[in-house]
Each structure stands twice: as structure tokens, then as C-alpha cells.
Coordinates of N, CA, C and O in Angstrom, one line a residue:
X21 N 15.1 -12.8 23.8 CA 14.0 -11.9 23.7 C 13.1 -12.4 22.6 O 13.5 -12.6 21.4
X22 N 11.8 -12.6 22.9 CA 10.7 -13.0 21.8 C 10.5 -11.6 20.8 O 10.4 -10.4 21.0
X23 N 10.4 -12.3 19.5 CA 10.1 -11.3 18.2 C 8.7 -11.1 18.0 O 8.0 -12.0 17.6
X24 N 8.3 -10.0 18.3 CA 6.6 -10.0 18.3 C 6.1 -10.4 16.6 O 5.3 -11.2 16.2
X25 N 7.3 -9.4 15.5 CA 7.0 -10.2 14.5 C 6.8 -11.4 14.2 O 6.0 -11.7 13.4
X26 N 7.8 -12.4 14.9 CA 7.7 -13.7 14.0 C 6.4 -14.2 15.1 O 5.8 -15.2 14.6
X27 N 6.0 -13.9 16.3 CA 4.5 -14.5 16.8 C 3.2 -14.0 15.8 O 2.2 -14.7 15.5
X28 N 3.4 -12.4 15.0 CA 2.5 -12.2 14.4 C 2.7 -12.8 13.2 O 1.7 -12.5 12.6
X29 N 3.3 -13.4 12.6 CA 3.3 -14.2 10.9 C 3.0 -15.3 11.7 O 2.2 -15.9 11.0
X30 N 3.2 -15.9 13.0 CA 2.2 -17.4 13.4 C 0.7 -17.3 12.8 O -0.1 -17.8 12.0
X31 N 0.6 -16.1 14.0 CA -0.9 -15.7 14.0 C -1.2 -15.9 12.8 O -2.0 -16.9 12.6
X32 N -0.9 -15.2 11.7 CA -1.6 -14.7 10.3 C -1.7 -16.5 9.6 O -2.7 -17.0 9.1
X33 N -0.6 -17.0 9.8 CA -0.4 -18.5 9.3 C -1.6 -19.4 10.2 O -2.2 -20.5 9.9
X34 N -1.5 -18.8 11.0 CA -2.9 -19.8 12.1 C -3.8 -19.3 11.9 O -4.8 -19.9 12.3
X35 N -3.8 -18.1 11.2 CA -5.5 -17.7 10.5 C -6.2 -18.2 9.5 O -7.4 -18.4 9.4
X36 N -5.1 -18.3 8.7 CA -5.1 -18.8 7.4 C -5.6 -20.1 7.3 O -6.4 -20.5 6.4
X37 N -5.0 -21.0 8.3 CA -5.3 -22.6 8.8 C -6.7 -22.6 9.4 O -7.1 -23.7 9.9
X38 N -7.6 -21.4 9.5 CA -8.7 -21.6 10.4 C -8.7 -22.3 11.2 O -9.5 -23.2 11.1
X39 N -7.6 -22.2 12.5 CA -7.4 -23.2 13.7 C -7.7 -22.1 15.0 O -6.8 -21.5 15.6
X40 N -9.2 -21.9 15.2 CA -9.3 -21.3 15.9 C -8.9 -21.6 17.3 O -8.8 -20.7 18.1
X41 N -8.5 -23.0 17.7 CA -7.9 -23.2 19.0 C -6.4 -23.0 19.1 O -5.7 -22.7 20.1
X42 N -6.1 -23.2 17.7 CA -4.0 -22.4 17.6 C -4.8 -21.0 17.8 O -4.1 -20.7 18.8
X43 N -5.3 -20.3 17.8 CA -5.4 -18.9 17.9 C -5.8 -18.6 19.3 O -5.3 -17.6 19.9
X44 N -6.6 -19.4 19.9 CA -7.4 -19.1 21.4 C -5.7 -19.1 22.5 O -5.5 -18.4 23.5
X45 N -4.9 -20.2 21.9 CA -3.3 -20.3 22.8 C -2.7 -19.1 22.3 O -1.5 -19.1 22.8
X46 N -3.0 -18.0 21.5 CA -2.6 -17.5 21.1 C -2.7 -15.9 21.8 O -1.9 -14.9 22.1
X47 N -4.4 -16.2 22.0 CA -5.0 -14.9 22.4 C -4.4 -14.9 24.5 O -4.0 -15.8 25.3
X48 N -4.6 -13.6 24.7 CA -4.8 -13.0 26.3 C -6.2 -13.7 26.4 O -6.8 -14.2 25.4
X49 N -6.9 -13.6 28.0 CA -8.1 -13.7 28.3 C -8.8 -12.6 27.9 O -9.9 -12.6 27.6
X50 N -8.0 -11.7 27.9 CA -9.3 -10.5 28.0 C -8.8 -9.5 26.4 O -8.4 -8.3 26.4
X51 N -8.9 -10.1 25.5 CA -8.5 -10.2 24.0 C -9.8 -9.4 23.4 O -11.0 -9.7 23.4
X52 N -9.2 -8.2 22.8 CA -10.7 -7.8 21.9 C -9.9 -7.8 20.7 O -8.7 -7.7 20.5
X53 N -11.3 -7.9 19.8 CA -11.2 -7.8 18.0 C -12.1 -6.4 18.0 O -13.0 -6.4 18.7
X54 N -11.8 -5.3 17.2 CA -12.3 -4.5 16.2 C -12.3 -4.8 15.0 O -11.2 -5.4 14.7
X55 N -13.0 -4.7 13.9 CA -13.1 -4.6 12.4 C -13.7 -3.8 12.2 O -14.0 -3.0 13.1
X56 N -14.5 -3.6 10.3 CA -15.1 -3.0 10.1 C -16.4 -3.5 10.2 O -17.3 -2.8 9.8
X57 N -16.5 -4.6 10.6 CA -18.1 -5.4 11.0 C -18.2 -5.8 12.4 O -19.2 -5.6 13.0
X58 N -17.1 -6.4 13.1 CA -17.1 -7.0 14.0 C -16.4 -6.0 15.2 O -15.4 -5.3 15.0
X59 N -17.1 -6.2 16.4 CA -16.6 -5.7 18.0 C -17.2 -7.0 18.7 O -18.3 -7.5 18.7
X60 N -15.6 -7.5 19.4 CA -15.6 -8.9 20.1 C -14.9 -8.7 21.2 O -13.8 -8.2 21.1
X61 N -15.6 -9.0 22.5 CA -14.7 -8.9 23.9 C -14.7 -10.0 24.6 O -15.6 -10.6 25.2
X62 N -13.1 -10.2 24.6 CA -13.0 -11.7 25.8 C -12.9 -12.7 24.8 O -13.6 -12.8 23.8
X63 N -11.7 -13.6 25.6 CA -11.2 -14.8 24.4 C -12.6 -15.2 23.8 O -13.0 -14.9 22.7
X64 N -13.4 -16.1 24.9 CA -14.1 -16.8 24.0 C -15.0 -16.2 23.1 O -15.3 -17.1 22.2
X65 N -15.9 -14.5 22.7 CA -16.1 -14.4 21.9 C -15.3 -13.9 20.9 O -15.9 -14.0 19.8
X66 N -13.9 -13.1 20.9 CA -13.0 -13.2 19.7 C -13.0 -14.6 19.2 O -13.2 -14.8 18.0
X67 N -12.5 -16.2 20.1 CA -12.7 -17.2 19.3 C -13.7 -17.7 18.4 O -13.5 -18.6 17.6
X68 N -15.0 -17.1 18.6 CA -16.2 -17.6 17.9 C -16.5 -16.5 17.1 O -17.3 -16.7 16.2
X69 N -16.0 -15.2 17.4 CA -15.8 -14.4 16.0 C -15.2 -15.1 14.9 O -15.7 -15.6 13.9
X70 N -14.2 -15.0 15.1 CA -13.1 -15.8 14.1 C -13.4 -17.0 13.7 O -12.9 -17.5 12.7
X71 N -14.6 -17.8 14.5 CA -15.2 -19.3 13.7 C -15.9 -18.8 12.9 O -16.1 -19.6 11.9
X72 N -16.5 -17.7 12.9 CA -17.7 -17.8 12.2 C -17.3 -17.1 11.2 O -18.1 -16.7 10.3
X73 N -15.8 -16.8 11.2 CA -15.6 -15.9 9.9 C -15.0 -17.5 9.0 O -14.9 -17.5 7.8
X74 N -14.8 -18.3 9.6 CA -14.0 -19.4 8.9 C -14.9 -20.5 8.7 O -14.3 -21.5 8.3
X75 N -16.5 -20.5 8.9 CA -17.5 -21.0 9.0 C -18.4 -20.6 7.3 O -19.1 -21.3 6.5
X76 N -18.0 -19.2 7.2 CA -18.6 -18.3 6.1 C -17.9 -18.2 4.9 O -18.3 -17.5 3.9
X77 N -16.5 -19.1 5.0 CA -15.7 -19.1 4.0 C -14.9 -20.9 3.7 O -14.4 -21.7 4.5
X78 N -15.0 -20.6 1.8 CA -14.1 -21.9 1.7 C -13.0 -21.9 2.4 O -12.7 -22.7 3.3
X79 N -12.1 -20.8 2.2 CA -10.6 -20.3 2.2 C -10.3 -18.9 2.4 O -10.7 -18.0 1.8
X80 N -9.5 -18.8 3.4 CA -9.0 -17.5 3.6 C -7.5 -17.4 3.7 O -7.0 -18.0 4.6
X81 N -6.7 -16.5 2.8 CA -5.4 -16.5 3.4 C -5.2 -15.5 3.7 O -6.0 -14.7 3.3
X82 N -4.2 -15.3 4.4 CA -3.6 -14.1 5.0 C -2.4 -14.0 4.5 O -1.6 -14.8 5.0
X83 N -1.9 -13.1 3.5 CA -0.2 -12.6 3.4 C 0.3 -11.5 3.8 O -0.2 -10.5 3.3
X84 N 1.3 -11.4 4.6 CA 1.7 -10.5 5.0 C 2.7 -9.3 4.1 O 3.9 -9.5 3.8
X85 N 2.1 -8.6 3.8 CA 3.1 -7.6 3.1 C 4.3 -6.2 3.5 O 5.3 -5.8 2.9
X86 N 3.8 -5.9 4.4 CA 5.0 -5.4 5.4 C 4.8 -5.4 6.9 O 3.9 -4.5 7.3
X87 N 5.3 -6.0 7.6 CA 5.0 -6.1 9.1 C 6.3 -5.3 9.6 O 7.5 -5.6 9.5
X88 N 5.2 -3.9 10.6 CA 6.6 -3.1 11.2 C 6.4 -3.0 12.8 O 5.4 -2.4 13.3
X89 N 7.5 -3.8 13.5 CA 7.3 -2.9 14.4 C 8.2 -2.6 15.5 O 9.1 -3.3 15.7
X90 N 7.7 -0.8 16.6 CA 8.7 -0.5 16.6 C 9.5 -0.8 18.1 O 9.7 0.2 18.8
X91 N 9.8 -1.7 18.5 CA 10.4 -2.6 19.7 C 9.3 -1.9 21.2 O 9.9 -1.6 22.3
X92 N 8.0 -1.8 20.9 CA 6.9 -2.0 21.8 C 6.5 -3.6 22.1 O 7.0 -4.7 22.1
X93 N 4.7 -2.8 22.5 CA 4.4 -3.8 22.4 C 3.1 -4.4 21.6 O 2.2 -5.2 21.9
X94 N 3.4 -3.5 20.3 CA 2.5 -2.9 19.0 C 3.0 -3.8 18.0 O 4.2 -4.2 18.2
X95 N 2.6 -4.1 17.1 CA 3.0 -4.7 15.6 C 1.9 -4.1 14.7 O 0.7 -3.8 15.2
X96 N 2.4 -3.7 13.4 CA 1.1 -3.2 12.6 C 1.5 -4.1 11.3 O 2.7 -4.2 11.0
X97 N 0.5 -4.6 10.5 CA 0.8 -5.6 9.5 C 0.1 -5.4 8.5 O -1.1 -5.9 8.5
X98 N 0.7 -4.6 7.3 CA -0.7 -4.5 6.3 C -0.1 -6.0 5.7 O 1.0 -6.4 5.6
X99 N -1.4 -6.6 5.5 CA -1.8 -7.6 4.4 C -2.8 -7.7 3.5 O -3.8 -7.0 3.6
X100 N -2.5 -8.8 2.4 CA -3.8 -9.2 1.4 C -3.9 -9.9 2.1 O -2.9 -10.5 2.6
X101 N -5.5 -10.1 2.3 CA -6.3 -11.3 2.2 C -6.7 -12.1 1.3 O -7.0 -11.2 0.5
X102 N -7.0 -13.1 0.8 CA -7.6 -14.1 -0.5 C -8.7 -14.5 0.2 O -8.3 -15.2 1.2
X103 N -10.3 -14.4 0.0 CA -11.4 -14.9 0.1 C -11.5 -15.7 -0.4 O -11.9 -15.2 -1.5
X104 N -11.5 -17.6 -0.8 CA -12.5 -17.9 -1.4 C -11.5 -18.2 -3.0 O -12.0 -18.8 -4.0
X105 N -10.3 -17.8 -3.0 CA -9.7 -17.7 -4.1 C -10.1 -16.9 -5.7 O -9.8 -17.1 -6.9
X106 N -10.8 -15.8 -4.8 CA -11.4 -14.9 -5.7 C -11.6 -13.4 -5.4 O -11.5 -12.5 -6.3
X107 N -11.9 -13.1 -4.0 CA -11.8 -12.0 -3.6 C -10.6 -11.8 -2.9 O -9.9 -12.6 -2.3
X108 N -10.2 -9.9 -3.2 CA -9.1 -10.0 -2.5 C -9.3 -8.7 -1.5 O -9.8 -7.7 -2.0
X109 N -8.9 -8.7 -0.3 CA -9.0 -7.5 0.2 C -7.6 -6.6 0.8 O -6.9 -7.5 1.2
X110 N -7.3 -6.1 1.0 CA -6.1 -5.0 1.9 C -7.0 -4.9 3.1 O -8.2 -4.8 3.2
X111 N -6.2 -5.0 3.9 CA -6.4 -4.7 5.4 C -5.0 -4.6 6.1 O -4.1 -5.4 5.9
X112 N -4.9 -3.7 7.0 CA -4.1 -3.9 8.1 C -3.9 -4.0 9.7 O -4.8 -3.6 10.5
X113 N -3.4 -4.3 9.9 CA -4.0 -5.1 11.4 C -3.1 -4.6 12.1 O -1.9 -4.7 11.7
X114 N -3.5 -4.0 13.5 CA -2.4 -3.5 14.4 C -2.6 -4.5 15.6 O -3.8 -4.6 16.0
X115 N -1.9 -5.2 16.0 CA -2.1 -6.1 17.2 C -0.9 -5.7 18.6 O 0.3 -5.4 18.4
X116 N -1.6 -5.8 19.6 CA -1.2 -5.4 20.9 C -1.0 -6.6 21.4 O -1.7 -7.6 21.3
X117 N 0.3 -6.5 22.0 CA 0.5 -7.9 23.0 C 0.9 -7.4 24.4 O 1.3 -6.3 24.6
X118 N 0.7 -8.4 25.4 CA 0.5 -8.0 26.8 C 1.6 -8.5 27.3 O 1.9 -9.3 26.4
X119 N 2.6 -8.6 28.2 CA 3.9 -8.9 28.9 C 3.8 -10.5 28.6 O 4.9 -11.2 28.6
X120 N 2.8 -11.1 28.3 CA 3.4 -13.0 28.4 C 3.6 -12.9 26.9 O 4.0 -13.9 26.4
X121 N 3.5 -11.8 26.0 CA 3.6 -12.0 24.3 C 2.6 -12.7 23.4 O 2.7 -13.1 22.3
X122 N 1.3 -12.7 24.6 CA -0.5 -13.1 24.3 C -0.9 -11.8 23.7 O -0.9 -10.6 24.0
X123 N -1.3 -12.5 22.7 CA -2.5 -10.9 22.0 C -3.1 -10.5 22.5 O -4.1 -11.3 22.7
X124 N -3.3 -9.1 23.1 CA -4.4 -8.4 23.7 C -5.7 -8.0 23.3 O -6.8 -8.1 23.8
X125 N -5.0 -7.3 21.7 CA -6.3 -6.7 20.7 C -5.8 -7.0 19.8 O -4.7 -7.4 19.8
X126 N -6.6 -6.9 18.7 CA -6.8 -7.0 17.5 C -7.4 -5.5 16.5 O -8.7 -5.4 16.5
X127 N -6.6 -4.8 16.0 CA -8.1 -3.7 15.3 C -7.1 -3.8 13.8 O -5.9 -3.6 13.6
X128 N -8.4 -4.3 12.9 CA -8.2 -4.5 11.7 C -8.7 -3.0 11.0 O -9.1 -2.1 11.8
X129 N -8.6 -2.9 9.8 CA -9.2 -1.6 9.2 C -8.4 -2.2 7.2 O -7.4 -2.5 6.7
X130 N -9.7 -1.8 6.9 CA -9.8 -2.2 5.5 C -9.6 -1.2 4.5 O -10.3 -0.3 4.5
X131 N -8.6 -1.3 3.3 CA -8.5 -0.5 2.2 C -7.4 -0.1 2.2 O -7.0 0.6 1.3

């Protein structure tokens, strides 16, 4: 049985790497992002969301600080983010995966 957790600490580690093409093998075709700025539908513009968030920055990491979830097909993951090696934000990320264990959505939410 695949661990949705250990695909989501990929993700966050492949975020972190700004490899938006590790992320595109990562996503479903029909993959949405919510944020508090961004609404993206369908791989290719969730992948060029995410460039342009890695376009707009030196560095971004993602640490995961408790990732729970409860044997769905849900993961929810608060993390710090590191901007830049200067800003820091909290966010948590609930991510949906679809029967191949491809990310479906993405809805982030800050603070």
C-alpha cells in the first residue's frame, strides 16, 4: 500500500527544489491549486503557477511540521515556509489524491 504521507514530504521536498517538472509527474491532469492569491485549474496551469512562484523567489523551503492523515484520500500538512531566507510564513496544505496516488488539489491557507 502507498503512504500518501511519504508522496506528500516528496511533494514539499520537490517544492522546495523548484522542479516544477518533479511536480507536473506528480500532479493528476485535472489538478487544481487554491491559495490565498492564487486559483489554478488543470496541470498545465497549476505548473506555471508554481513557476512563477519559483520565478519570484531566490529560495523557498518547505518544512513540514505535522503531516496527518486519516487513511483517505486527504493529507493535511501544516508547514513553515522560508522565503528568501528571511521571511517566514505558516501555512497548511490539505492535498487530495485520486486512485493512481496523483494529486488532485492543492488548497493552501495561511496563518
Amino acid at each position: 500500500m502507498v503512504d500518501l504521507i511519504d508522496i506528500a514530504k516528496n511533494y514539499f521536498k520537490t517544492f522546495s527544489n523548484k522542479d516544477s517538472e518533479g511536480l507536473r509527474n506528480m500532479f493528476s491532469d485535472n489538478v487544481y491549486l487554491r491559495d490565498w492569491e492564487i486559483f489554478a485549474n488543470g496541470i498545465d496551469e497549476v505548473v506555471d503557477a508554481n513557476q512563477n512562484i519559483f520565478d519570484s523567489v531566490n529560495t523557498i523551503v518547505v518544512t513540514p511540521i505535522q503531516i496527518i492523515s486519516n487513511g483517505t484520500n486527504y493529507v493535511s500538512a501544516e508547514l513553515e515556509i522560508v522565503v528568501n531566507d528571511e521571511e517566514t510564513l505558516l501555512v497548511t496544505d490539505i492535498l487530495e489524491f485520486d486512485d493512481d496516488n496523483k494529486i488532485n488539489s492543492v488548497k493552501a491557507y495561511k496563518g
